[in-house]
Amino acid sequence: MRLPCPICGARDRREFTYRGAAVALERPDAEAGPEAWDDYVHNRDNPAGVTRDLWYHEQGCAAWIVVTRNTATHEVLGSILASEARRAGSAS
Amino acid sequence: MVDLKPKTPCAGLVPLRVGPLSLLEDAPGHMTAIAPYLGQDAALSEALKAAHGMAAPGVGRMSGTRGARALWFGQRMILLIGPAPDAGLVKFAALSDQSDGWAVLRLEGQGAGDVLARMTPLDLRPTQFKRGHTARSDCAHMPASITRLGEDAFQIMVFRSMAATLVHELKIAMGRVVALQ
Ligand SMILES: [Zn+2]
């Protein structure tokens, strides 16, 4: 398996560390209430299809990235720097 | 006062020769990590050029010549190798001294690429990884910086604490590659 790092290009999976669903980029506001926080801390989708995950290019350029992939077909659809994904998210 | 003797990271481990392959240590005078502040990349590059004779390298590239090199060293990070950093650089970037922190090895000779291919998942084909190209990657499970210096010559850097392990792994791989030549 190879993952596309937005900085380094396609690299072997063993250079990366997996964090999990990219919800960490959508941290609720401190006043958001218990349901939003419960979702953020505990609840995860388990999609058969497209998912967005956080990976760390630890054994590479040291960037955090969001990789979009399909859990059913194993197709890797693309990636973006986590810092950019976050800026894009907060702008919407 | 005790007079401490300086010892390079690979002292006593190299030079190593196996068939046409050699493993040597380069012990540069200074190594400095340079992390440009946001929006200061162009100004830093100008300052590097004025002070040390080379522009900041692009992603995955090395600039400069032997004796004074600037190596892309990761996300928004450059490693200045050779000279002590000019004091003016601090206006544009955060500097940290790495001089004794990294082992710098040079693997050269026929089959050098085959040796490295046993140790790293990088695509080292000459069409993909040319002279002056550099990457941060995995080398025998160690975090490394790998640079092509020539057709059959590579620079390999790991943390100083891992120098003996890297030399050990390289020695085994060199023997295996030479046995097949
Ligand atoms: Zn990367």
PDB file of C-alpha atoms and ligand atoms in Angstrom:
ATOM      1  CA  MET A   1       0.000   0.000   0.000  1.00  0.00           C
ATOM      2  CA  ARG A   2       1.270   3.437  -0.913  1.00  0.00           C
ATOM      3  CA  LEU A   3      -0.081   6.727   0.404  1.00  0.00           C
ATOM      4  CA  PRO A   4       0.224  10.066  -1.387  1.00  0.00           C
ATOM      5  CA  CYS A   5       1.905  12.651   0.829  1.00  0.00           C
ATOM      6  CA  PRO A   6       1.064  16.156  -0.468  1.00  0.00           C
ATOM      7  CA  ILE A   7       4.716  17.110   0.141  1.00  0.00           C
ATOM      8  CA  CYS A   8       6.721  13.941  -0.647  1.00  0.00           C
ATOM      9  CA  GLY A   9       4.534  12.191  -3.224  1.00  0.00           C
ATOM     10  CA  ALA A  10       3.593   8.494  -3.184  1.00  0.00           C
ATOM     11  CA  ARG A  11       5.313   6.706  -0.315  1.00  0.00           C
ATOM     12  CA  ASP A  12       5.266   3.286   1.270  1.00  0.00           C
ATOM     13  CA  ARG A  13       2.688   2.785   4.012  1.00  0.00           C
ATOM     14  CA  ARG A  14       5.367   1.858   6.546  1.00  0.00           C
ATOM     15  CA  GLU A  15       6.578   5.473   6.602  1.00  0.00           C
ATOM     16  CA  PHE A  16       3.217   6.560   8.078  1.00  0.00           C
ATOM     17  CA  THR A  17       1.518   6.312  11.447  1.00  0.00           C
ATOM     18  CA  TYR A  18      -2.272   5.956  11.529  1.00  0.00           C
ATOM     19  CA  ARG A  19      -4.307   8.164  13.844  1.00  0.00           C
ATOM     20  CA  GLY A  20      -7.944   7.457  12.926  1.00  0.00           C
ATOM     21  CA  ALA A  21     -10.981   9.244  11.525  1.00  0.00           C
ATOM     22  CA  ALA A  22     -10.281  12.875  10.677  1.00  0.00           C
ATOM     23  CA  VAL A  23     -12.809  14.110  13.256  1.00  0.00           C
ATOM     24  CA  ALA A  24      -9.939  15.500  15.314  1.00  0.00           C
ATOM     25  CA  LEU A  25      -9.912  18.426  12.875  1.00  0.00           C
ATOM     26  CA  GLU A  26     -13.511  19.291  13.810  1.00  0.00           C
ATOM     27  CA  ARG A  27     -13.186  19.856  17.523  1.00  0.00           C
ATOM     28  CA  PRO A  28     -16.444  21.314  18.870  1.00  0.00           C
ATOM     29  CA  ASP A  29     -16.608  24.704  20.513  1.00  0.00           C
ATOM     30  CA  ALA A  30     -16.120  24.633  24.287  1.00  0.00           C
ATOM     31  CA  GLU A  31     -19.799  25.620  24.723  1.00  0.00           C
ATOM     32  CA  ALA A  32     -21.110  23.103  22.177  1.00  0.00           C
ATOM     33  CA  GLY A  33     -22.903  20.948  24.717  1.00  0.00           C
ATOM     34  CA  PRO A  34     -22.619  17.315  25.802  1.00  0.00           C
ATOM     35  CA  GLU A  35     -24.079  15.714  22.650  1.00  0.00           C
ATOM     36  CA  ALA A  36     -21.533  17.349  20.327  1.00  0.00           C
ATOM     37  CA  TRP A  37     -18.728  16.431  22.706  1.00  0.00           C
ATOM     38  CA  ASP A  38     -19.993  12.863  23.087  1.00  0.00           C
ATOM     39  CA  ASP A  39     -19.914  12.538  19.288  1.00  0.00           C
ATOM     40  CA  TYR A  40     -16.459  14.050  19.038  1.00  0.00           C
ATOM     41  CA  VAL A  41     -14.886  11.926  21.751  1.00  0.00           C
ATOM     42  CA  HIS A  42     -16.658   8.572  21.374  1.00  0.00           C
ATOM     43  CA  ASN A  43     -18.791   8.079  18.271  1.00  0.00           C
ATOM     44  CA  ARG A  44     -17.308   7.014  14.962  1.00  0.00           C
ATOM     45  CA  ASP A  45     -18.863   5.980  11.683  1.00  0.00           C
ATOM     46  CA  ASN A  46     -17.658   2.705  10.234  1.00  0.00           C
ATOM     47  CA  PRO A  47     -18.257   3.408   6.572  1.00  0.00           C
ATOM     48  CA  ALA A  48     -18.225   0.769   3.845  1.00  0.00           C
ATOM     49  CA  GLY A  49     -17.012   3.267   1.283  1.00  0.00           C
ATOM     50  CA  VAL A  50     -15.250   6.594   1.325  1.00  0.00           C
ATOM     51  CA  THR A  51     -13.596   7.624   4.577  1.00  0.00           C
ATOM     52  CA  ARG A  52     -11.189  10.377   5.689  1.00  0.00           C
ATOM     53  CA  ASP A  53      -8.384   9.470   8.060  1.00  0.00           C
ATOM     54  CA  LEU A  54      -5.519  11.276   9.718  1.00  0.00           C
ATOM     55  CA  TRP A  55      -2.048   9.899   9.047  1.00  0.00           C
ATOM     56  CA  TYR A  56       1.306  11.193  10.236  1.00  0.00           C
ATOM     57  CA  HIS A  57       4.250  11.039   7.814  1.00  0.00           C
ATOM     58  CA  GLU A  58       6.483  10.240  10.732  1.00  0.00           C
ATOM     59  CA  GLN A  59       9.263   8.411   8.883  1.00  0.00           C
ATOM     60  CA  GLY A  60       9.204  11.133   6.211  1.00  0.00           C
ATOM     61  CA  CYS A  61       8.572  14.873   6.165  1.00  0.00           C
ATOM     62  CA  ALA A  62       6.710  14.902   9.521  1.00  0.00           C
ATOM     63  CA  ALA A  63       3.480  16.347   8.104  1.00  0.00           C
ATOM     64  CA  TRP A  64       0.025  15.421   9.372  1.00  0.00           C
ATOM     65  CA  ILE A  65      -2.190  14.610   6.397  1.00  0.00           C
ATOM     66  CA  VAL A  66      -5.815  13.684   5.701  1.00  0.00           C
ATOM     67  CA  VAL A  67      -6.089  10.718   3.345  1.00  0.00           C
ATOM     68  CA  THR A  68      -9.356   9.941   1.581  1.00  0.00           C
ATOM     69  CA  ARG A  69      -9.789   6.280   0.736  1.00  0.00           C
ATOM     70  CA  ASN A  70     -12.471   3.699   0.044  1.00  0.00           C
ATOM     71  CA  THR A  71     -12.704   0.956   2.650  1.00  0.00           C
ATOM     72  CA  ALA A  72     -14.633  -1.321   0.281  1.00  0.00           C
ATOM     73  CA  THR A  73     -12.329  -1.102  -2.762  1.00  0.00           C
ATOM     74  CA  HIS A  74      -9.076  -0.071  -0.981  1.00  0.00           C
ATOM     75  CA  GLU A  75      -8.739   2.733  -3.506  1.00  0.00           C
ATOM     76  CA  VAL A  76      -6.768   5.713  -2.203  1.00  0.00           C
ATOM     77  CA  LEU A  77      -8.500   8.804  -3.583  1.00  0.00           C
ATOM     78  CA  GLY A  78      -6.261  11.632  -2.463  1.00  0.00           C
ATOM     79  CA  SER A  79      -4.683  13.544   0.393  1.00  0.00           C
ATOM     80  CA  ILE A  80      -4.329  17.049   1.759  1.00  0.00           C
ATOM     81  CA  LEU A  81      -2.211  18.593   4.518  1.00  0.00           C
ATOM     82  CA  ALA A  82      -4.145  18.530   7.793  1.00  0.00           C
ATOM     83  CA  SER A  83      -3.345  22.223   8.295  1.00  0.00           C
ATOM     84  CA  GLU A  84      -5.050  23.002   4.962  1.00  0.00           C
ATOM     85  CA  ALA A  85      -7.998  20.693   5.633  1.00  0.00           C
ATOM     86  CA  ARG A  86      -8.506  22.490   8.909  1.00  0.00           C
ATOM     87  CA  ARG A  87      -8.412  25.942   7.323  1.00  0.00           C
ATOM     88  CA  ALA A  88     -10.844  24.802   4.629  1.00  0.00           C
ATOM     89  CA  GLY A  89     -13.147  23.329   7.297  1.00  0.00           C
ATOM     90  CA  SER A  90     -13.238  26.415   9.490  1.00  0.00           C
ATOM     91  CA  ALA A  91     -13.925  28.652   6.475  1.00  0.00           C
ATOM     92  CA  SER A  92     -17.109  26.768   5.578  1.00  0.00           C
TER      93      SER A  92
ATOM     94  CA  MET B   1      40.493  21.071  33.364  1.00  0.00           C
ATOM     95  CA  VAL B   2      39.698  17.852  31.537  1.00  0.00           C
ATOM     96  CA  ASP B   3      40.534  18.067  27.848  1.00  0.00           C
ATOM     97  CA  LEU B   4      37.746  16.196  26.029  1.00  0.00           C
ATOM     98  CA  LYS B   5      38.601  14.663  22.690  1.00  0.00           C
ATOM     99  CA  PRO B   6      35.996  15.134  19.958  1.00  0.00           C
ATOM    100  CA  LYS B   7      34.744  11.826  18.499  1.00  0.00           C
ATOM    101  CA  THR B   8      32.747  11.595  15.294  1.00  0.00           C
ATOM    102  CA  PRO B   9      29.545   9.468  15.329  1.00  0.00           C
ATOM    103  CA  CYS B  10      31.092   6.698  13.205  1.00  0.00           C
ATOM    104  CA  ALA B  11      34.622   6.753  14.620  1.00  0.00           C
ATOM    105  CA  GLY B  12      35.969   3.196  14.685  1.00  0.00           C
ATOM    106  CA  LEU B  13      33.072   1.890  12.541  1.00  0.00           C
ATOM    107  CA  VAL B  14      34.145   3.100   9.100  1.00  0.00           C
ATOM    108  CA  PRO B  15      35.728   3.207   6.530  1.00  0.00           C
ATOM    109  CA  LEU B  16      34.420  -0.117   5.310  1.00  0.00           C
ATOM    110  CA  ARG B  17      35.203  -1.666   1.952  1.00  0.00           C
ATOM    111  CA  VAL B  18      33.336  -4.613   0.443  1.00  0.00           C
ATOM    112  CA  GLY B  19      34.240  -5.396  -3.168  1.00  0.00           C
ATOM    113  CA  PRO B  20      33.704  -2.224  -5.214  1.00  0.00           C
ATOM    114  CA  LEU B  21      31.643  -0.608  -2.448  1.00  0.00           C
ATOM    115  CA  SER B  22      32.892   1.796   0.203  1.00  0.00           C
ATOM    116  CA  LEU B  23      31.213   3.227   3.244  1.00  0.00           C
ATOM    117  CA  LEU B  24      32.795   6.433   4.525  1.00  0.00           C
ATOM    118  CA  GLU B  25      32.001   9.046   7.101  1.00  0.00           C
ATOM    119  CA  ASP B  26      31.599  12.703   6.273  1.00  0.00           C
ATOM    120  CA  ALA B  27      32.000  14.799   9.390  1.00  0.00           C
ATOM    121  CA  PRO B  28      30.859  18.318   8.472  1.00  0.00           C
ATOM    122  CA  GLY B  29      31.959  21.226  10.639  1.00  0.00           C
ATOM    123  CA  HIS B  30      28.444  22.419  11.405  1.00  0.00           C
ATOM    124  CA  MET B  31      24.890  21.253  10.853  1.00  0.00           C
ATOM    125  CA  THR B  32      22.033  23.651  11.545  1.00  0.00           C
ATOM    126  CA  ALA B  33      18.302  23.042  11.200  1.00  0.00           C
ATOM    127  CA  ILE B  34      16.633  26.080   9.651  1.00  0.00           C
ATOM    128  CA  ALA B  35      12.844  26.404   9.937  1.00  0.00           C
ATOM    129  CA  PRO B  36      11.623  29.459   7.995  1.00  0.00           C
ATOM    130  CA  TYR B  37       8.943  31.562   9.648  1.00  0.00           C
ATOM    131  CA  LEU B  38       5.633  31.733   7.787  1.00  0.00           C
ATOM    132  CA  GLY B  39       5.903  34.129   4.856  1.00  0.00           C
ATOM    133  CA  GLN B  40       9.701  34.433   5.171  1.00  0.00           C
ATOM    134  CA  ASP B  41      10.735  31.683   2.731  1.00  0.00           C
ATOM    135  CA  ALA B  42      11.832  34.028  -0.065  1.00  0.00           C
ATOM    136  CA  ALA B  43      13.687  36.353   2.297  1.00  0.00           C
ATOM    137  CA  LEU B  44      15.434  33.399   3.904  1.00  0.00           C
ATOM    138  CA  SER B  45      16.490  32.082   0.506  1.00  0.00           C
ATOM    139  CA  GLU B  46      17.992  35.486  -0.369  1.00  0.00           C
ATOM    140  CA  ALA B  47      19.822  35.622   2.950  1.00  0.00           C
ATOM    141  CA  LEU B  48      21.179  32.089   2.436  1.00  0.00           C
ATOM    142  CA  LYS B  49      22.398  33.053  -1.020  1.00  0.00           C
ATOM    143  CA  ALA B  50      24.117  36.204   0.227  1.00  0.00           C
ATOM    144  CA  ALA B  51      25.735  34.556   3.243  1.00  0.00           C
ATOM    145  CA  HIS B  52      26.482  31.018   2.076  1.00  0.00           C
ATOM    146  CA  GLY B  53      26.235  31.081  -1.714  1.00  0.00           C
ATOM    147  CA  MET B  54      23.202  28.884  -2.234  1.00  0.00           C
ATOM    148  CA  ALA B  55      19.451  29.465  -2.440  1.00  0.00           C
ATOM    149  CA  ALA B  56      17.079  27.486  -0.229  1.00  0.00           C
ATOM    150  CA  PRO B  57      16.471  24.070  -1.776  1.00  0.00           C
ATOM    151  CA  GLY B  58      13.003  23.108  -3.001  1.00  0.00           C
ATOM    152  CA  VAL B  59      11.130  20.121  -1.609  1.00  0.00           C
ATOM    153  CA  GLY B  60      13.236  16.986  -1.991  1.00  0.00           C
ATOM    154  CA  ARG B  61      16.306  18.843  -3.287  1.00  0.00           C
ATOM    155  CA  MET B  62      19.803  19.757  -2.187  1.00  0.00           C
ATOM    156  CA  SER B  63      21.523  23.035  -3.095  1.00  0.00           C
ATOM    157  CA  GLY B  64      25.102  24.252  -2.755  1.00  0.00           C
ATOM    158  CA  THR B  65      28.327  22.385  -3.320  1.00  0.00           C
ATOM    159  CA  ARG B  66      30.614  20.196  -1.283  1.00  0.00           C
ATOM    160  CA  GLY B  67      31.664  22.129   1.798  1.00  0.00           C
ATOM    161  CA  ALA B  68      28.506  24.252   2.014  1.00  0.00           C
ATOM    162  CA  ARG B  69      25.228  22.545   1.324  1.00  0.00           C
ATOM    163  CA  ALA B  70      21.575  23.156   2.086  1.00  0.00           C
ATOM    164  CA  LEU B  71      19.481  20.017   2.297  1.00  0.00           C
ATOM    165  CA  TRP B  72      15.672  19.838   2.305  1.00  0.00           C
ATOM    166  CA  PHE B  73      15.097  18.102   5.627  1.00  0.00           C
ATOM    167  CA  GLY B  74      11.335  17.713   6.037  1.00  0.00           C
ATOM    168  CA  GLN B  75       8.220  19.834   6.175  1.00  0.00           C
ATOM    169  CA  ARG B  76       9.376  23.502   6.253  1.00  0.00           C
ATOM    170  CA  MET B  77      12.869  22.465   7.356  1.00  0.00           C
ATOM    171  CA  ILE B  78      16.314  22.927   5.782  1.00  0.00           C
ATOM    172  CA  LEU B  79      19.607  21.576   7.075  1.00  0.00           C
ATOM    173  CA  LEU B  80      22.641  23.786   6.495  1.00  0.00           C
ATOM    174  CA  ILE B  81      25.696  21.529   6.298  1.00  0.00           C
ATOM    175  CA  GLY B  82      29.261  22.798   6.508  1.00  0.00           C
ATOM    176  CA  PRO B  83      29.526  26.425   7.527  1.00  0.00           C
ATOM    177  CA  ALA B  84      28.477  27.987  10.810  1.00  0.00           C
ATOM    178  CA  PRO B  85      25.165  29.763  10.110  1.00  0.00           C
ATOM    179  CA  ASP B  86      25.280  33.475   9.393  1.00  0.00           C
ATOM    180  CA  ALA B  87      23.837  35.445  12.329  1.00  0.00           C
ATOM    181  CA  GLY B  88      21.482  37.329   9.979  1.00  0.00           C
ATOM    182  CA  LEU B  89      19.445  34.173   9.254  1.00  0.00           C
ATOM    183  CA  VAL B  90      17.664  34.421  12.626  1.00  0.00           C
ATOM    184  CA  LYS B  91      15.505  37.237  11.254  1.00  0.00           C
ATOM    185  CA  PHE B  92      13.799  34.830   8.880  1.00  0.00           C
ATOM    186  CA  ALA B  93      13.939  31.412  10.510  1.00  0.00           C
ATOM    187  CA  ALA B  94      14.301  29.471  13.732  1.00  0.00           C
ATOM    188  CA  LEU B  95      17.789  27.953  13.911  1.00  0.00           C
ATOM    189  CA  SER B  96      18.904  24.981  15.983  1.00  0.00           C
ATOM    190  CA  ASP B  97      22.354  23.462  16.140  1.00  0.00           C
ATOM    191  CA  GLN B  98      22.415  19.781  15.085  1.00  0.00           C
ATOM    192  CA  SER B  99      26.179  19.501  14.605  1.00  0.00           C
ATOM    193  CA  ASP B 100      26.802  16.509  16.836  1.00  0.00           C
ATOM    194  CA  GLY B 101      23.335  15.016  16.470  1.00  0.00           C
ATOM    195  CA  TRP B 102      23.545  13.225  13.139  1.00  0.00           C
ATOM    196  CA  ALA B 103      25.814  10.605  11.615  1.00  0.00           C
ATOM    197  CA  VAL B 104      26.632  11.421   7.982  1.00  0.00           C
ATOM    198  CA  LEU B 105      27.676   8.451   5.855  1.00  0.00           C
ATOM    199  CA  ARG B 106      28.583   8.159   2.199  1.00  0.00           C
ATOM    200  CA  LEU B 107      27.965   4.884   0.371  1.00  0.00           C
ATOM    201  CA  GLU B 108      29.617   4.692  -3.019  1.00  0.00           C
ATOM    202  CA  GLY B 109      30.670   2.263  -5.702  1.00  0.00           C
ATOM    203  CA  GLN B 110      28.993  -0.082  -8.151  1.00  0.00           C
ATOM    204  CA  GLY B 111      25.786  -1.462  -6.618  1.00  0.00           C
ATOM    205  CA  ALA B 112      25.329   1.299  -4.022  1.00  0.00           C
ATOM    206  CA  GLY B 113      21.718   1.708  -5.130  1.00  0.00           C
ATOM    207  CA  ASP B 114      21.088  -2.039  -4.769  1.00  0.00           C
ATOM    208  CA  VAL B 115      22.392  -1.900  -1.205  1.00  0.00           C
ATOM    209  CA  LEU B 116      20.061   0.961  -0.294  1.00  0.00           C
ATOM    210  CA  ALA B 117      17.124  -0.727  -2.010  1.00  0.00           C
ATOM    211  CA  ARG B 118      17.424  -3.480   0.601  1.00  0.00           C
ATOM    212  CA  MET B 119      17.049  -0.947   3.398  1.00  0.00           C
ATOM    213  CA  THR B 120      14.524   1.682   2.353  1.00  0.00           C
ATOM    214  CA  PRO B 121      11.120   1.701   0.581  1.00  0.00           C
ATOM    215  CA  LEU B 122      12.130   4.795  -1.441  1.00  0.00           C
ATOM    216  CA  ASP B 123      11.933   4.627  -5.221  1.00  0.00           C
ATOM    217  CA  LEU B 124      15.656   4.974  -5.971  1.00  0.00           C
ATOM    218  CA  ARG B 125      15.524   4.432  -9.734  1.00  0.00           C
ATOM    219  CA  PRO B 126      17.819   6.984 -11.407  1.00  0.00           C
ATOM    220  CA  THR B 127      14.908   8.411 -13.406  1.00  0.00           C
ATOM    221  CA  GLN B 128      12.966   9.081 -10.186  1.00  0.00           C
ATOM    222  CA  PHE B 129      15.725   9.876  -7.697  1.00  0.00           C
ATOM    223  CA  LYS B 130      18.400  11.880  -9.462  1.00  0.00           C
ATOM    224  CA  ARG B 131      21.652  13.459  -8.372  1.00  0.00           C
ATOM    225  CA  GLY B 132      20.785  16.230  -5.904  1.00  0.00           C
ATOM    226  CA  HIS B 133      17.466  14.637  -4.949  1.00  0.00           C
ATOM    227  CA  THR B 134      16.909  13.998  -1.258  1.00  0.00           C
ATOM    228  CA  ALA B 135      14.214  12.391   0.882  1.00  0.00           C
ATOM    229  CA  ARG B 136      13.349  11.712   4.462  1.00  0.00           C
ATOM    230  CA  SER B 137      12.461   8.060   4.747  1.00  0.00           C
ATOM    231  CA  ASP B 138      12.875   4.807   6.577  1.00  0.00           C
ATOM    232  CA  CYS B 139      16.296   3.128   6.418  1.00  0.00           C
ATOM    233  CA  ALA B 140      16.410  -0.275   8.133  1.00  0.00           C
ATOM    234  CA  HIS B 141      13.576   0.946  10.409  1.00  0.00           C
ATOM    235  CA  MET B 142      15.469   4.102  11.369  1.00  0.00           C
ATOM    236  CA  PRO B 143      14.401   7.646  10.491  1.00  0.00           C
ATOM    237  CA  ALA B 144      16.877   8.760   7.832  1.00  0.00           C
ATOM    238  CA  SER B 145      17.768  11.424   5.309  1.00  0.00           C
ATOM    239  CA  ILE B 146      18.882   9.925   1.990  1.00  0.00           C
ATOM    240  CA  THR B 147      20.461  11.953  -0.825  1.00  0.00           C
ATOM    241  CA  ARG B 148      21.839  10.922  -4.211  1.00  0.00           C
ATOM    242  CA  LEU B 149      25.314  12.443  -4.666  1.00  0.00           C
ATOM    243  CA  GLY B 150      26.125  10.708  -7.941  1.00  0.00           C
ATOM    244  CA  GLU B 151      25.239   7.758 -10.154  1.00  0.00           C
ATOM    245  CA  ASP B 152      26.630   5.289  -7.600  1.00  0.00           C
ATOM    246  CA  ALA B 153      26.957   7.507  -4.537  1.00  0.00           C
ATOM    247  CA  PHE B 154      24.518   8.281  -1.737  1.00  0.00           C
ATOM    248  CA  GLN B 155      24.586  10.222   1.498  1.00  0.00           C
ATOM    249  CA  ILE B 156      22.745   8.536   4.360  1.00  0.00           C
ATOM    250  CA  MET B 157      22.083  10.324   7.640  1.00  0.00           C
ATOM    251  CA  VAL B 158      20.610   8.924  10.863  1.00  0.00           C
ATOM    252  CA  PHE B 159      20.565  10.108  14.463  1.00  0.00           C
ATOM    253  CA  ARG B 160      23.985   9.760  16.033  1.00  0.00           C
ATOM    254  CA  SER B 161      22.653   7.193  18.534  1.00  0.00           C
ATOM    255  CA  MET B 162      21.800   4.880  15.614  1.00  0.00           C
ATOM    256  CA  ALA B 163      25.143   5.129  13.794  1.00  0.00           C
ATOM    257  CA  ALA B 164      26.433   1.708  14.858  1.00  0.00           C
ATOM    258  CA  THR B 165      23.153   0.000  13.893  1.00  0.00           C
ATOM    259  CA  LEU B 166      23.136   1.654  10.477  1.00  0.00           C
ATOM    260  CA  VAL B 167      26.747   0.681   9.772  1.00  0.00           C
ATOM    261  CA  HIS B 168      25.982  -2.890  10.884  1.00  0.00           C
ATOM    262  CA  GLU B 169      22.931  -3.138   8.590  1.00  0.00           C
ATOM    263  CA  LEU B 170      24.793  -1.548   5.661  1.00  0.00           C
ATOM    264  CA  LYS B 171      27.721  -3.921   6.072  1.00  0.00           C
ATOM    265  CA  ILE B 172      25.424  -6.952   5.806  1.00  0.00           C
ATOM    266  CA  ALA B 173      23.593  -5.536   2.778  1.00  0.00           C
ATOM    267  CA  MET B 174      26.890  -4.592   1.072  1.00  0.00           C
ATOM    268  CA  GLY B 175      28.138  -8.166   1.486  1.00  0.00           C
ATOM    269  CA  ARG B 176      24.961  -9.600   0.005  1.00  0.00           C
ATOM    270  CA  VAL B 177      24.937  -7.273  -2.983  1.00  0.00           C
ATOM    271  CA  VAL B 178      28.621  -7.903  -3.724  1.00  0.00           C
ATOM    272  CA  ALA B 179      28.052 -11.683  -3.453  1.00  0.00           C
ATOM    273  CA  LEU B 180      25.555 -11.398  -6.311  1.00  0.00           C
ATOM    274  CA  GLN B 181      27.771  -9.248  -8.551  1.00  0.00           C
TER     275      GLN B 181
HETATM  276 ZN    ZN C   1       5.716  13.643   3.496  1.00  0.00          ZN
END
